């Protein structure tokens, strides 16, 4: 039997705009997110809607980098979907890495009974050093030659692609928006309270390291990371919309067609921490200070409204002067 104390939890969240012209109702979201027959979709109505799918599992037998060696893990990756505001779609993949009781692979029936748990079946250092090393290897280190690394990116992308291609979606989103990735680790350490470190790897990939006080708090880590990923995605999309609109003249119809849908369909989705479990909600206070999530959001929304006002005024002036001529 595997040890229950986790070394580290590893996860990935992919976030995109649901390919639908309108936000989904509760009933529509329930149909879309029902990944397993007989398993209901969890739903929150306040302060904003949030649908959470049942959890499914994917079997893995792969490697995690641990310093200059590999740690072989066998078990399952838990996967699920979330839909915020009827519009923001997320796929999540995560696994709780524990030290295996035996240094050999067991039958699949043993691993299937532990959804979202992978066991290390090779010799590794003591718990704290191993947890930190596995987190570093997952987020920062390149795979060693000849290894078969854990690929949460592909697992979460397959689930997201499957749902986005659902025939019940009209494939006509109101805003052209890309997909972002948030890779995260969480481990138990320290007694001063939870802590989170966010790193912007590139234009679409972010990395988050979480430290929580107690093992029970690891359950909340996934929901915090999904909430964080959704708000980071909103910031990214609004910044991209403004950049795209700047390619067109102030009075052009194209400029207003880009800006107006973003204000109409996305501005009301900003609710940082609203869907984060209470035990980790304090993490948002630090994020509001640095990098200043809501400060940046308010600036972007202000620019969006100002740009729409200027574009509308320019279009009216242009029309008036054309009529006079």
PDB file of C-alpha atoms in Angstrom:
ATOM      1  CA  UNK A   1       0.000   0.000   0.000  1.00  0.00           C
ATOM      2  CA  UNK A   2       1.338   3.454  -0.922  1.00  0.00           C
ATOM      3  CA  UNK A   3       2.232   5.958   1.731  1.00  0.00           C
ATOM      4  CA  UNK A   4      -0.457   8.589   2.012  1.00  0.00           C
ATOM      5  CA  UNK A   5       1.813  11.532   2.835  1.00  0.00           C
ATOM      6  CA  UNK A   6       2.327  13.415  -0.440  1.00  0.00           C
ATOM      7  CA  UNK A   7       5.759  14.513  -1.588  1.00  0.00           C
ATOM      8  CA  UNK A   8       4.284  17.126  -3.925  1.00  0.00           C
ATOM      9  CA  UNK A   9       1.210  17.782  -6.054  1.00  0.00           C
ATOM     10  CA  UNK A  10       1.839  18.610  -9.726  1.00  0.00           C
ATOM     11  CA  UNK A  11      -0.756  20.185 -11.983  1.00  0.00           C
ATOM     12  CA  UNK A  12      -1.587  22.065 -15.155  1.00  0.00           C
ATOM     13  CA  UNK A  13      -4.572  24.246 -16.066  1.00  0.00           C
ATOM     14  CA  UNK A  14      -5.455  25.280 -19.625  1.00  0.00           C
ATOM     15  CA  UNK A  15      -7.832  28.203 -20.056  1.00  0.00           C
ATOM     16  CA  UNK A  16      -9.685  29.398 -23.153  1.00  0.00           C
ATOM     17  CA  UNK A  17     -12.885  31.057 -24.297  1.00  0.00           C
ATOM     18  CA  UNK A  18     -15.731  28.635 -24.846  1.00  0.00           C
ATOM     19  CA  UNK A  19     -16.433  28.521 -28.607  1.00  0.00           C
ATOM     20  CA  UNK A  20     -20.029  29.675 -28.261  1.00  0.00           C
ATOM     21  CA  UNK A  21     -21.727  32.901 -29.291  1.00  0.00           C
ATOM     22  CA  UNK A  22     -23.638  33.026 -26.005  1.00  0.00           C
ATOM     23  CA  UNK A  23     -22.844  32.092 -22.412  1.00  0.00           C
ATOM     24  CA  UNK A  24     -24.140  28.657 -21.463  1.00  0.00           C
ATOM     25  CA  UNK A  25     -27.018  28.265 -19.060  1.00  0.00           C
ATOM     26  CA  UNK A  26     -26.786  25.938 -16.070  1.00  0.00           C
ATOM     27  CA  UNK A  27     -28.571  23.146 -17.928  1.00  0.00           C
ATOM     28  CA  UNK A  28     -26.371  23.549 -21.025  1.00  0.00           C
ATOM     29  CA  UNK A  29     -23.209  23.628 -18.916  1.00  0.00           C
ATOM     30  CA  UNK A  30     -24.351  20.526 -17.069  1.00  0.00           C
ATOM     31  CA  UNK A  31     -24.718  18.615 -20.327  1.00  0.00           C
ATOM     32  CA  UNK A  32     -21.343  19.771 -21.621  1.00  0.00           C
ATOM     33  CA  UNK A  33     -19.396  19.042 -18.432  1.00  0.00           C
ATOM     34  CA  UNK A  34     -20.931  15.655 -17.654  1.00  0.00           C
ATOM     35  CA  UNK A  35     -17.853  13.548 -18.361  1.00  0.00           C
ATOM     36  CA  UNK A  36     -19.109  10.428 -16.603  1.00  0.00           C
ATOM     37  CA  UNK A  37     -22.577   8.839 -16.789  1.00  0.00           C
ATOM     38  CA  UNK A  38     -24.421   9.123 -13.509  1.00  0.00           C
ATOM     39  CA  UNK A  39     -22.038  11.727 -12.038  1.00  0.00           C
ATOM     40  CA  UNK A  40     -23.516  15.183 -11.595  1.00  0.00           C
ATOM     41  CA  UNK A  41     -21.879  18.517 -12.308  1.00  0.00           C
ATOM     42  CA  UNK A  42     -21.270  20.737  -9.286  1.00  0.00           C
ATOM     43  CA  UNK A  43     -22.615  24.261  -9.705  1.00  0.00           C
ATOM     44  CA  UNK A  44     -22.232  27.615  -7.972  1.00  0.00           C
ATOM     45  CA  UNK A  45     -24.551  30.515  -8.745  1.00  0.00           C
ATOM     46  CA  UNK A  46     -23.066  33.285  -6.572  1.00  0.00           C
ATOM     47  CA  UNK A  47     -21.225  35.604  -6.904  1.00  0.00           C
ATOM     48  CA  UNK A  48     -20.706  34.325 -10.454  1.00  0.00           C
ATOM     49  CA  UNK A  49     -21.618  31.017 -12.054  1.00  0.00           C
ATOM     50  CA  UNK A  50     -19.132  28.159 -11.893  1.00  0.00           C
ATOM     51  CA  UNK A  51     -19.640  24.629 -13.170  1.00  0.00           C
ATOM     52  CA  UNK A  52     -17.273  21.816 -12.143  1.00  0.00           C
ATOM     53  CA  UNK A  53     -17.246  18.475 -13.921  1.00  0.00           C
ATOM     54  CA  UNK A  54     -16.781  15.049 -12.358  1.00  0.00           C
ATOM     55  CA  UNK A  55     -13.179  13.874 -12.080  1.00  0.00           C
ATOM     56  CA  UNK A  56     -11.816  11.277 -14.489  1.00  0.00           C
ATOM     57  CA  UNK A  57      -8.459   9.511 -14.419  1.00  0.00           C
ATOM     58  CA  UNK A  58      -5.689   8.780 -16.933  1.00  0.00           C
ATOM     59  CA  UNK A  59      -3.099   6.080 -16.247  1.00  0.00           C
ATOM     60  CA  UNK A  60       0.599   6.998 -16.469  1.00  0.00           C
ATOM     61  CA  UNK A  61       3.940   5.225 -16.171  1.00  0.00           C
ATOM     62  CA  UNK A  62       6.611   7.850 -16.678  1.00  0.00           C
ATOM     63  CA  UNK A  63       9.507   9.843 -15.223  1.00  0.00           C
ATOM     64  CA  UNK A  64       9.942  12.958 -13.125  1.00  0.00           C
ATOM     65  CA  UNK A  65      13.277  14.685 -13.082  1.00  0.00           C
ATOM     66  CA  UNK A  66      14.877  14.799  -9.648  1.00  0.00           C
ATOM     67  CA  UNK A  67      18.204  16.602  -9.852  1.00  0.00           C
ATOM     68  CA  UNK A  68      20.516  14.569 -12.085  1.00  0.00           C
ATOM     69  CA  UNK A  69      18.379  11.443 -11.917  1.00  0.00           C
ATOM     70  CA  UNK A  70      14.870  10.340 -12.839  1.00  0.00           C
ATOM     71  CA  UNK A  71      12.185   9.216 -10.448  1.00  0.00           C
ATOM     72  CA  UNK A  72       9.838   6.686 -12.053  1.00  0.00           C
ATOM     73  CA  UNK A  73       6.187   7.211 -11.159  1.00  0.00           C
ATOM     74  CA  UNK A  74       3.215   4.941 -11.821  1.00  0.00           C
ATOM     75  CA  UNK A  75      -0.421   5.722 -11.141  1.00  0.00           C
ATOM     76  CA  UNK A  76      -3.145   8.038 -12.395  1.00  0.00           C
ATOM     77  CA  UNK A  77      -3.602  11.690 -13.298  1.00  0.00           C
ATOM     78  CA  UNK A  78      -6.929  13.247 -12.299  1.00  0.00           C
ATOM     79  CA  UNK A  79      -8.610  15.389 -14.955  1.00  0.00           C
ATOM     80  CA  UNK A  80     -11.624  17.689 -14.824  1.00  0.00           C
ATOM     81  CA  UNK A  81     -13.285  20.696 -16.444  1.00  0.00           C
ATOM     82  CA  UNK A  82     -14.475  24.036 -15.117  1.00  0.00           C
ATOM     83  CA  UNK A  83     -16.707  26.633 -16.750  1.00  0.00           C
ATOM     84  CA  UNK A  84     -16.794  30.118 -15.215  1.00  0.00           C
ATOM     85  CA  UNK A  85     -19.441  32.657 -16.147  1.00  0.00           C
ATOM     86  CA  UNK A  86     -20.736  30.312 -18.819  1.00  0.00           C
ATOM     87  CA  UNK A  87     -17.796  31.413 -20.979  1.00  0.00           C
ATOM     88  CA  UNK A  88     -14.332  30.667 -19.577  1.00  0.00           C
ATOM     89  CA  UNK A  89     -13.522  26.988 -20.137  1.00  0.00           C
ATOM     90  CA  UNK A  90     -10.690  25.238 -18.291  1.00  0.00           C
ATOM     91  CA  UNK A  91      -9.223  21.762 -18.322  1.00  0.00           C
ATOM     92  CA  UNK A  92      -7.212  20.649 -15.312  1.00  0.00           C
ATOM     93  CA  UNK A  93      -4.787  17.751 -14.862  1.00  0.00           C
ATOM     94  CA  UNK A  94      -3.022  16.988 -11.578  1.00  0.00           C
ATOM     95  CA  UNK A  95      -1.469  14.184  -9.603  1.00  0.00           C
ATOM     96  CA  UNK A  96      -0.441  13.730  -5.998  1.00  0.00           C
ATOM     97  CA  UNK A  97       3.026  12.173  -5.928  1.00  0.00           C
ATOM     98  CA  UNK A  98       3.644   9.800  -3.008  1.00  0.00           C
ATOM     99  CA  UNK A  99       6.451   7.438  -2.083  1.00  0.00           C
ATOM    100  CA  UNK A 100       5.539   3.888  -3.101  1.00  0.00           C
ATOM    101  CA  UNK A 101       5.557   1.192  -0.461  1.00  0.00           C
ATOM    102  CA  UNK A 102       7.382  -1.144  -2.852  1.00  0.00           C
ATOM    103  CA  UNK A 103      10.237  -0.547  -5.296  1.00  0.00           C
ATOM    104  CA  UNK A 104       8.437  -2.236  -8.159  1.00  0.00           C
ATOM    105  CA  UNK A 105       5.428  -1.617 -10.318  1.00  0.00           C
ATOM    106  CA  UNK A 106       2.249  -3.226  -9.064  1.00  0.00           C
ATOM    107  CA  UNK A 107      -0.877  -4.293 -10.976  1.00  0.00           C
ATOM    108  CA  UNK A 108      -3.048  -1.562 -12.509  1.00  0.00           C
ATOM    109  CA  UNK A 109      -5.923  -2.439 -10.194  1.00  0.00           C
ATOM    110  CA  UNK A 110      -3.808  -1.083  -7.328  1.00  0.00           C
ATOM    111  CA  UNK A 111      -3.297   2.298  -9.034  1.00  0.00           C
ATOM    112  CA  UNK A 112      -6.808   2.675 -10.424  1.00  0.00           C
ATOM    113  CA  UNK A 113      -8.180   2.539  -6.895  1.00  0.00           C
ATOM    114  CA  UNK A 114      -6.322   5.809  -6.138  1.00  0.00           C
ATOM    115  CA  UNK A 115      -7.595   8.465  -8.523  1.00  0.00           C
ATOM    116  CA  UNK A 116      -5.080  11.254  -9.077  1.00  0.00           C
ATOM    117  CA  UNK A 117      -2.233   9.554  -7.195  1.00  0.00           C
ATOM    118  CA  UNK A 118       1.125   8.451  -8.610  1.00  0.00           C
ATOM    119  CA  UNK A 119       3.659   6.402  -6.668  1.00  0.00           C
ATOM    120  CA  UNK A 120       7.427   6.769  -6.908  1.00  0.00           C
ATOM    121  CA  UNK A 121       8.829   3.277  -7.407  1.00  0.00           C
ATOM    122  CA  UNK A 122      12.522   4.231  -7.433  1.00  0.00           C
ATOM    123  CA  UNK A 123      14.783   5.191  -4.538  1.00  0.00           C
ATOM    124  CA  UNK A 124      14.636   8.910  -3.730  1.00  0.00           C
ATOM    125  CA  UNK A 125      15.871  11.226  -0.936  1.00  0.00           C
ATOM    126  CA  UNK A 126      13.942  11.984   2.239  1.00  0.00           C
ATOM    127  CA  UNK A 127      10.535  13.615   1.937  1.00  0.00           C
ATOM    128  CA  UNK A 128      11.234  17.372   2.043  1.00  0.00           C
ATOM    129  CA  UNK A 129      14.252  17.253  -0.276  1.00  0.00           C
ATOM    130  CA  UNK A 130      12.385  14.964  -2.675  1.00  0.00           C
ATOM    131  CA  UNK A 131       9.286  17.189  -2.738  1.00  0.00           C
ATOM    132  CA  UNK A 132      11.299  20.325  -3.509  1.00  0.00           C
ATOM    133  CA  UNK A 133      13.403  18.509  -6.092  1.00  0.00           C
ATOM    134  CA  UNK A 134      10.403  17.036  -7.878  1.00  0.00           C
ATOM    135  CA  UNK A 135       8.734  20.466  -8.002  1.00  0.00           C
ATOM    136  CA  UNK A 136      11.900  22.007  -9.455  1.00  0.00           C
ATOM    137  CA  UNK A 137      12.248  19.212 -11.966  1.00  0.00           C
ATOM    138  CA  UNK A 138       8.641  19.549 -13.127  1.00  0.00           C
ATOM    139  CA  UNK A 139       8.657  23.345 -13.533  1.00  0.00           C
ATOM    140  CA  UNK A 140      12.197  24.292 -14.397  1.00  0.00           C
ATOM    141  CA  UNK A 141      14.369  21.412 -15.565  1.00  0.00           C
ATOM    142  CA  UNK A 142      14.573  19.901 -19.031  1.00  0.00           C
ATOM    143  CA  UNK A 143      13.912  16.140 -19.242  1.00  0.00           C
ATOM    144  CA  UNK A 144      16.975  13.913 -19.099  1.00  0.00           C
ATOM    145  CA  UNK A 145      17.893  12.147 -22.364  1.00  0.00           C
ATOM    146  CA  UNK A 146      16.063   8.901 -22.869  1.00  0.00           C
ATOM    147  CA  UNK A 147      13.398   9.656 -20.246  1.00  0.00           C
ATOM    148  CA  UNK A 148       9.610   9.508 -20.633  1.00  0.00           C
ATOM    149  CA  UNK A 149       8.550  12.663 -18.738  1.00  0.00           C
ATOM    150  CA  UNK A 150       5.154  13.216 -17.167  1.00  0.00           C
ATOM    151  CA  UNK A 151       3.188  15.183 -19.773  1.00  0.00           C
ATOM    152  CA  UNK A 152       0.299  16.926 -18.038  1.00  0.00           C
ATOM    153  CA  UNK A 153       0.204  19.426 -20.915  1.00  0.00           C
ATOM    154  CA  UNK A 154      -0.915  16.805 -23.429  1.00  0.00           C
ATOM    155  CA  UNK A 155      -3.399  15.266 -21.008  1.00  0.00           C
ATOM    156  CA  UNK A 156      -5.128  18.575 -20.284  1.00  0.00           C
ATOM    157  CA  UNK A 157      -4.998  19.642 -23.946  1.00  0.00           C
ATOM    158  CA  UNK A 158      -6.712  16.442 -25.125  1.00  0.00           C
ATOM    159  CA  UNK A 159      -9.581  16.962 -22.713  1.00  0.00           C
ATOM    160  CA  UNK A 160      -9.930  20.630 -23.676  1.00  0.00           C
ATOM    161  CA  UNK A 161      -9.861  19.870 -27.400  1.00  0.00           C
ATOM    162  CA  UNK A 162     -12.518  17.191 -26.978  1.00  0.00           C
ATOM    163  CA  UNK A 163     -14.938  19.560 -25.256  1.00  0.00           C
ATOM    164  CA  UNK A 164     -14.263  22.501 -27.572  1.00  0.00           C
ATOM    165  CA  UNK A 165     -15.177  20.320 -30.556  1.00  0.00           C
ATOM    166  CA  UNK A 166     -18.529  19.315 -29.048  1.00  0.00           C
ATOM    167  CA  UNK A 167     -21.307  19.500 -31.650  1.00  0.00           C
ATOM    168  CA  UNK A 168     -23.530  21.464 -29.246  1.00  0.00           C
ATOM    169  CA  UNK A 169     -21.192  24.462 -29.477  1.00  0.00           C
ATOM    170  CA  UNK A 170     -21.653  26.801 -32.457  1.00  0.00           C
ATOM    171  CA  UNK A 171     -17.913  27.622 -32.756  1.00  0.00           C
ATOM    172  CA  UNK A 172     -18.679  31.369 -32.910  1.00  0.00           C
ATOM    173  CA  UNK A 173     -17.059  33.021 -29.879  1.00  0.00           C
ATOM    174  CA  UNK A 174     -17.693  36.771 -29.552  1.00  0.00           C
ATOM    175  CA  UNK A 175     -13.981  37.483 -28.992  1.00  0.00           C
ATOM    176  CA  UNK A 176     -10.955  35.982 -30.692  1.00  0.00           C
ATOM    177  CA  UNK A 177      -8.840  34.726 -27.805  1.00  0.00           C
ATOM    178  CA  UNK A 178      -6.005  32.246 -27.365  1.00  0.00           C
ATOM    179  CA  UNK A 179      -5.305  29.599 -24.740  1.00  0.00           C
ATOM    180  CA  UNK A 180      -3.039  30.015 -21.732  1.00  0.00           C
ATOM    181  CA  UNK A 181      -1.273  27.387 -19.609  1.00  0.00           C
ATOM    182  CA  UNK A 182      -0.640  27.522 -15.889  1.00  0.00           C
ATOM    183  CA  UNK A 183       1.717  24.871 -14.500  1.00  0.00           C
ATOM    184  CA  UNK A 184       1.714  24.491 -10.739  1.00  0.00           C
ATOM    185  CA  UNK A 185       3.199  22.624  -7.822  1.00  0.00           C
ATOM    186  CA  UNK A 186       1.970  22.458  -4.238  1.00  0.00           C
ATOM    187  CA  UNK A 187       3.604  20.980  -1.159  1.00  0.00           C
ATOM    188  CA  UNK A 188       3.297  21.153   2.592  1.00  0.00           C
ATOM    189  CA  UNK A 189       5.890  23.268   4.363  1.00  0.00           C
ATOM    190  CA  UNK A 190       6.074  25.883   7.082  1.00  0.00           C
ATOM    191  CA  UNK A 191       3.547  27.016   9.646  1.00  0.00           C
ATOM    192  CA  UNK A 192       3.267  30.718   8.828  1.00  0.00           C
ATOM    193  CA  UNK A 193       0.463  30.305   6.317  1.00  0.00           C
ATOM    194  CA  UNK A 194       0.082  29.639   2.582  1.00  0.00           C
ATOM    195  CA  UNK A 195       2.408  31.249   0.070  1.00  0.00           C
ATOM    196  CA  UNK A 196       2.367  31.439  -3.729  1.00  0.00           C
ATOM    197  CA  UNK A 197       5.033  32.458  -6.235  1.00  0.00           C
ATOM    198  CA  UNK A 198       3.899  33.313  -9.768  1.00  0.00           C
ATOM    199  CA  UNK A 199       6.305  33.383 -12.713  1.00  0.00           C
ATOM    200  CA  UNK A 200       5.476  34.479 -16.265  1.00  0.00           C
ATOM    201  CA  UNK A 201       7.402  31.982 -18.404  1.00  0.00           C
ATOM    202  CA  UNK A 202       6.350  33.503 -21.739  1.00  0.00           C
ATOM    203  CA  UNK A 203       3.309  35.093 -23.409  1.00  0.00           C
ATOM    204  CA  UNK A 204       1.033  32.128 -22.678  1.00  0.00           C
ATOM    205  CA  UNK A 205       2.716  29.948 -20.029  1.00  0.00           C
ATOM    206  CA  UNK A 206       2.836  30.677 -16.297  1.00  0.00           C
ATOM    207  CA  UNK A 207       4.333  28.736 -13.391  1.00  0.00           C
ATOM    208  CA  UNK A 208       3.078  28.781  -9.806  1.00  0.00           C
ATOM    209  CA  UNK A 209       4.716  27.318  -6.703  1.00  0.00           C
ATOM    210  CA  UNK A 210       2.424  26.858  -3.714  1.00  0.00           C
ATOM    211  CA  UNK A 211       3.331  26.090  -0.135  1.00  0.00           C
ATOM    212  CA  UNK A 212       0.464  25.233   2.202  1.00  0.00           C
ATOM    213  CA  UNK A 213       0.370  24.718   5.945  1.00  0.00           C
ATOM    214  CA  UNK A 214      -1.389  21.353   6.211  1.00  0.00           C
ATOM    215  CA  UNK A 215      -1.894  18.338   3.991  1.00  0.00           C
ATOM    216  CA  UNK A 216      -5.660  18.886   3.878  1.00  0.00           C
ATOM    217  CA  UNK A 217      -5.009  22.264   2.245  1.00  0.00           C
ATOM    218  CA  UNK A 218      -3.575  20.536  -0.838  1.00  0.00           C
ATOM    219  CA  UNK A 219      -7.129  19.759  -1.947  1.00  0.00           C
ATOM    220  CA  UNK A 220      -7.782  23.504  -2.275  1.00  0.00           C
ATOM    221  CA  UNK A 221      -4.640  24.068  -4.376  1.00  0.00           C
ATOM    222  CA  UNK A 222      -6.249  22.967  -7.631  1.00  0.00           C
ATOM    223  CA  UNK A 223      -9.235  25.305  -7.262  1.00  0.00           C
ATOM    224  CA  UNK A 224      -6.980  28.236  -6.350  1.00  0.00           C
ATOM    225  CA  UNK A 225      -4.835  27.588  -9.425  1.00  0.00           C
ATOM    226  CA  UNK A 226      -7.896  27.372 -11.679  1.00  0.00           C
ATOM    227  CA  UNK A 227      -9.179  30.663 -10.260  1.00  0.00           C
ATOM    228  CA  UNK A 228      -5.763  32.256 -10.743  1.00  0.00           C
ATOM    229  CA  UNK A 229      -5.476  30.888 -14.288  1.00  0.00           C
ATOM    230  CA  UNK A 230      -8.911  32.257 -15.245  1.00  0.00           C
ATOM    231  CA  UNK A 231      -8.027  35.770 -14.094  1.00  0.00           C
ATOM    232  CA  UNK A 232      -4.583  35.681 -15.666  1.00  0.00           C
ATOM    233  CA  UNK A 233      -6.282  34.622 -18.910  1.00  0.00           C
ATOM    234  CA  UNK A 234      -8.697  37.558 -18.691  1.00  0.00           C
ATOM    235  CA  UNK A 235      -5.780  39.966 -18.297  1.00  0.00           C
ATOM    236  CA  UNK A 236      -3.970  38.376 -21.233  1.00  0.00           C
ATOM    237  CA  UNK A 237      -7.005  38.494 -23.518  1.00  0.00           C
ATOM    238  CA  UNK A 238      -7.854  42.125 -22.761  1.00  0.00           C
ATOM    239  CA  UNK A 239      -4.257  43.206 -23.391  1.00  0.00           C
ATOM    240  CA  UNK A 240      -4.259  41.277 -26.689  1.00  0.00           C
ATOM    241  CA  UNK A 241      -7.583  42.850 -27.730  1.00  0.00           C
ATOM    242  CA  UNK A 242      -6.201  46.339 -27.186  1.00  0.00           C
ATOM    243  CA  UNK A 243      -3.045  45.509 -29.149  1.00  0.00           C
ATOM    244  CA  UNK A 244      -5.105  44.080 -32.018  1.00  0.00           C
ATOM    245  CA  UNK A 245      -7.379  47.147 -32.119  1.00  0.00           C
ATOM    246  CA  UNK A 246      -4.359  49.460 -32.355  1.00  0.00           C
ATOM    247  CA  UNK A 247      -3.672  48.036 -35.806  1.00  0.00           C
ATOM    248  CA  UNK A 248      -6.705  49.899 -37.191  1.00  0.00           C
ATOM    249  CA  UNK A 249      -7.517  53.585 -37.624  1.00  0.00           C
ATOM    250  CA  UNK A 250      -9.414  55.261 -34.730  1.00  0.00           C
ATOM    251  CA  UNK A 251     -12.549  55.799 -36.833  1.00  0.00           C
ATOM    252  CA  UNK A 252     -12.594  52.340 -38.446  1.00  0.00           C
ATOM    253  CA  UNK A 253     -15.459  49.921 -37.981  1.00  0.00           C
ATOM    254  CA  UNK A 254     -12.946  47.096 -37.449  1.00  0.00           C
ATOM    255  CA  UNK A 255     -11.598  48.803 -34.335  1.00  0.00           C
ATOM    256  CA  UNK A 256     -15.018  49.017 -32.674  1.00  0.00           C
ATOM    257  CA  UNK A 257     -15.855  45.438 -33.737  1.00  0.00           C
ATOM    258  CA  UNK A 258     -12.760  44.224 -31.844  1.00  0.00           C
ATOM    259  CA  UNK A 259     -13.165  46.345 -28.719  1.00  0.00           C
ATOM    260  CA  UNK A 260     -16.905  46.271 -28.017  1.00  0.00           C
ATOM    261  CA  UNK A 261     -17.379  42.475 -27.649  1.00  0.00           C
ATOM    262  CA  UNK A 262     -14.532  42.264 -25.128  1.00  0.00           C
ATOM    263  CA  UNK A 263     -16.166  44.906 -22.951  1.00  0.00           C
ATOM    264  CA  UNK A 264     -19.605  43.347 -23.281  1.00  0.00           C
ATOM    265  CA  UNK A 265     -18.728  39.697 -22.685  1.00  0.00           C
ATOM    266  CA  UNK A 266     -15.584  39.665 -20.519  1.00  0.00           C
ATOM    267  CA  UNK A 267     -15.578  42.712 -18.247  1.00  0.00           C
ATOM    268  CA  UNK A 268     -18.181  41.265 -15.869  1.00  0.00           C
ATOM    269  CA  UNK A 269     -16.193  38.078 -15.258  1.00  0.00           C
ATOM    270  CA  UNK A 270     -13.549  39.693 -13.051  1.00  0.00           C
ATOM    271  CA  UNK A 271     -14.000  38.265  -9.510  1.00  0.00           C
ATOM    272  CA  UNK A 272     -10.558  37.390  -8.087  1.00  0.00           C
ATOM    273  CA  UNK A 273     -10.790  34.934  -5.204  1.00  0.00           C
ATOM    274  CA  UNK A 274     -14.537  34.443  -5.480  1.00  0.00           C
ATOM    275  CA  UNK A 275     -14.147  30.738  -6.271  1.00  0.00           C
ATOM    276  CA  UNK A 276     -11.012  30.102  -4.214  1.00  0.00           C
ATOM    277  CA  UNK A 277     -11.530  27.971  -1.082  1.00  0.00           C
ATOM    278  CA  UNK A 278     -11.386  30.089   2.109  1.00  0.00           C
ATOM    279  CA  UNK A 279      -8.216  28.389   3.370  1.00  0.00           C
ATOM    280  CA  UNK A 280      -6.231  29.811   0.410  1.00  0.00           C
ATOM    281  CA  UNK A 281      -8.154  33.018  -0.250  1.00  0.00           C
ATOM    282  CA  UNK A 282      -5.524  35.087   1.575  1.00  0.00           C
ATOM    283  CA  UNK A 283      -3.143  34.368  -1.305  1.00  0.00           C
ATOM    284  CA  UNK A 284      -5.105  36.844  -3.425  1.00  0.00           C
ATOM    285  CA  UNK A 285      -4.120  39.678  -1.099  1.00  0.00           C
ATOM    286  CA  UNK A 286      -0.471  39.193  -2.029  1.00  0.00           C
ATOM    287  CA  UNK A 287      -1.313  38.913  -5.732  1.00  0.00           C
ATOM    288  CA  UNK A 288      -3.285  42.157  -5.551  1.00  0.00           C
ATOM    289  CA  UNK A 289      -0.187  43.878  -4.176  1.00  0.00           C
ATOM    290  CA  UNK A 290       2.358  42.267  -6.481  1.00  0.00           C
ATOM    291  CA  UNK A 291       1.947  41.975  -9.447  1.00  0.00           C
ATOM    292  CA  UNK A 292      -1.280  43.925  -8.831  1.00  0.00           C
ATOM    293  CA  UNK A 293      -3.944  41.920 -10.654  1.00  0.00           C
ATOM    294  CA  UNK A 294      -6.948  44.189 -10.096  1.00  0.00           C
ATOM    295  CA  UNK A 295      -4.887  47.333 -10.640  1.00  0.00           C
ATOM    296  CA  UNK A 296      -3.863  46.057 -14.071  1.00  0.00           C
ATOM    297  CA  UNK A 297      -7.413  44.901 -14.833  1.00  0.00           C
ATOM    298  CA  UNK A 298      -8.935  48.271 -13.964  1.00  0.00           C
ATOM    299  CA  UNK A 299      -6.336  49.982 -16.145  1.00  0.00           C
ATOM    300  CA  UNK A 300      -7.096  47.683 -19.089  1.00  0.00           C
ATOM    301  CA  UNK A 301     -10.875  48.055 -18.742  1.00  0.00           C
ATOM    302  CA  UNK A 302     -10.457  51.836 -18.511  1.00  0.00           C
ATOM    303  CA  UNK A 303      -8.380  51.840 -21.683  1.00  0.00           C
ATOM    304  CA  UNK A 304     -10.969  49.608 -23.351  1.00  0.00           C
ATOM    305  CA  UNK A 305     -13.830  51.990 -22.516  1.00  0.00           C
ATOM    306  CA  UNK A 306     -11.797  55.042 -23.540  1.00  0.00           C
ATOM    307  CA  UNK A 307     -10.814  53.424 -26.818  1.00  0.00           C
ATOM    308  CA  UNK A 308     -14.433  52.564 -27.602  1.00  0.00           C
ATOM    309  CA  UNK A 309     -15.513  56.128 -26.810  1.00  0.00           C
ATOM    310  CA  UNK A 310     -12.773  57.627 -28.979  1.00  0.00           C
ATOM    311  CA  UNK A 311     -13.422  55.168 -31.804  1.00  0.00           C
ATOM    312  CA  UNK A 312     -17.154  55.916 -31.701  1.00  0.00           C
ATOM    313  CA  UNK A 313     -16.548  59.676 -31.705  1.00  0.00           C
ATOM    314  CA  UNK A 314     -14.032  59.371 -34.544  1.00  0.00           C
ATOM    315  CA  UNK A 315     -16.464  57.301 -36.576  1.00  0.00           C
ATOM    316  CA  UNK A 316     -19.242  59.862 -36.063  1.00  0.00           C
ATOM    317  CA  UNK A 317     -16.980  62.740 -37.053  1.00  0.00           C
ATOM    318  CA  UNK A 318     -15.771  60.862 -40.083  1.00  0.00           C
ATOM    319  CA  UNK A 319     -19.358  60.153 -41.144  1.00  0.00           C
ATOM    320  CA  UNK A 320     -20.402  63.787 -40.653  1.00  0.00           C
ATOM    321  CA  UNK A 321     -17.507  65.172 -42.667  1.00  0.00           C
ATOM    322  CA  UNK A 322     -18.066  62.614 -45.439  1.00  0.00           C
ATOM    323  CA  UNK A 323     -21.764  63.636 -45.578  1.00  0.00           C
ATOM    324  CA  UNK A 324     -20.843  67.307 -45.883  1.00  0.00           C
ATOM    325  CA  UNK A 325     -18.602  66.591 -48.823  1.00  0.00           C
TER     326      UNK A 325
END
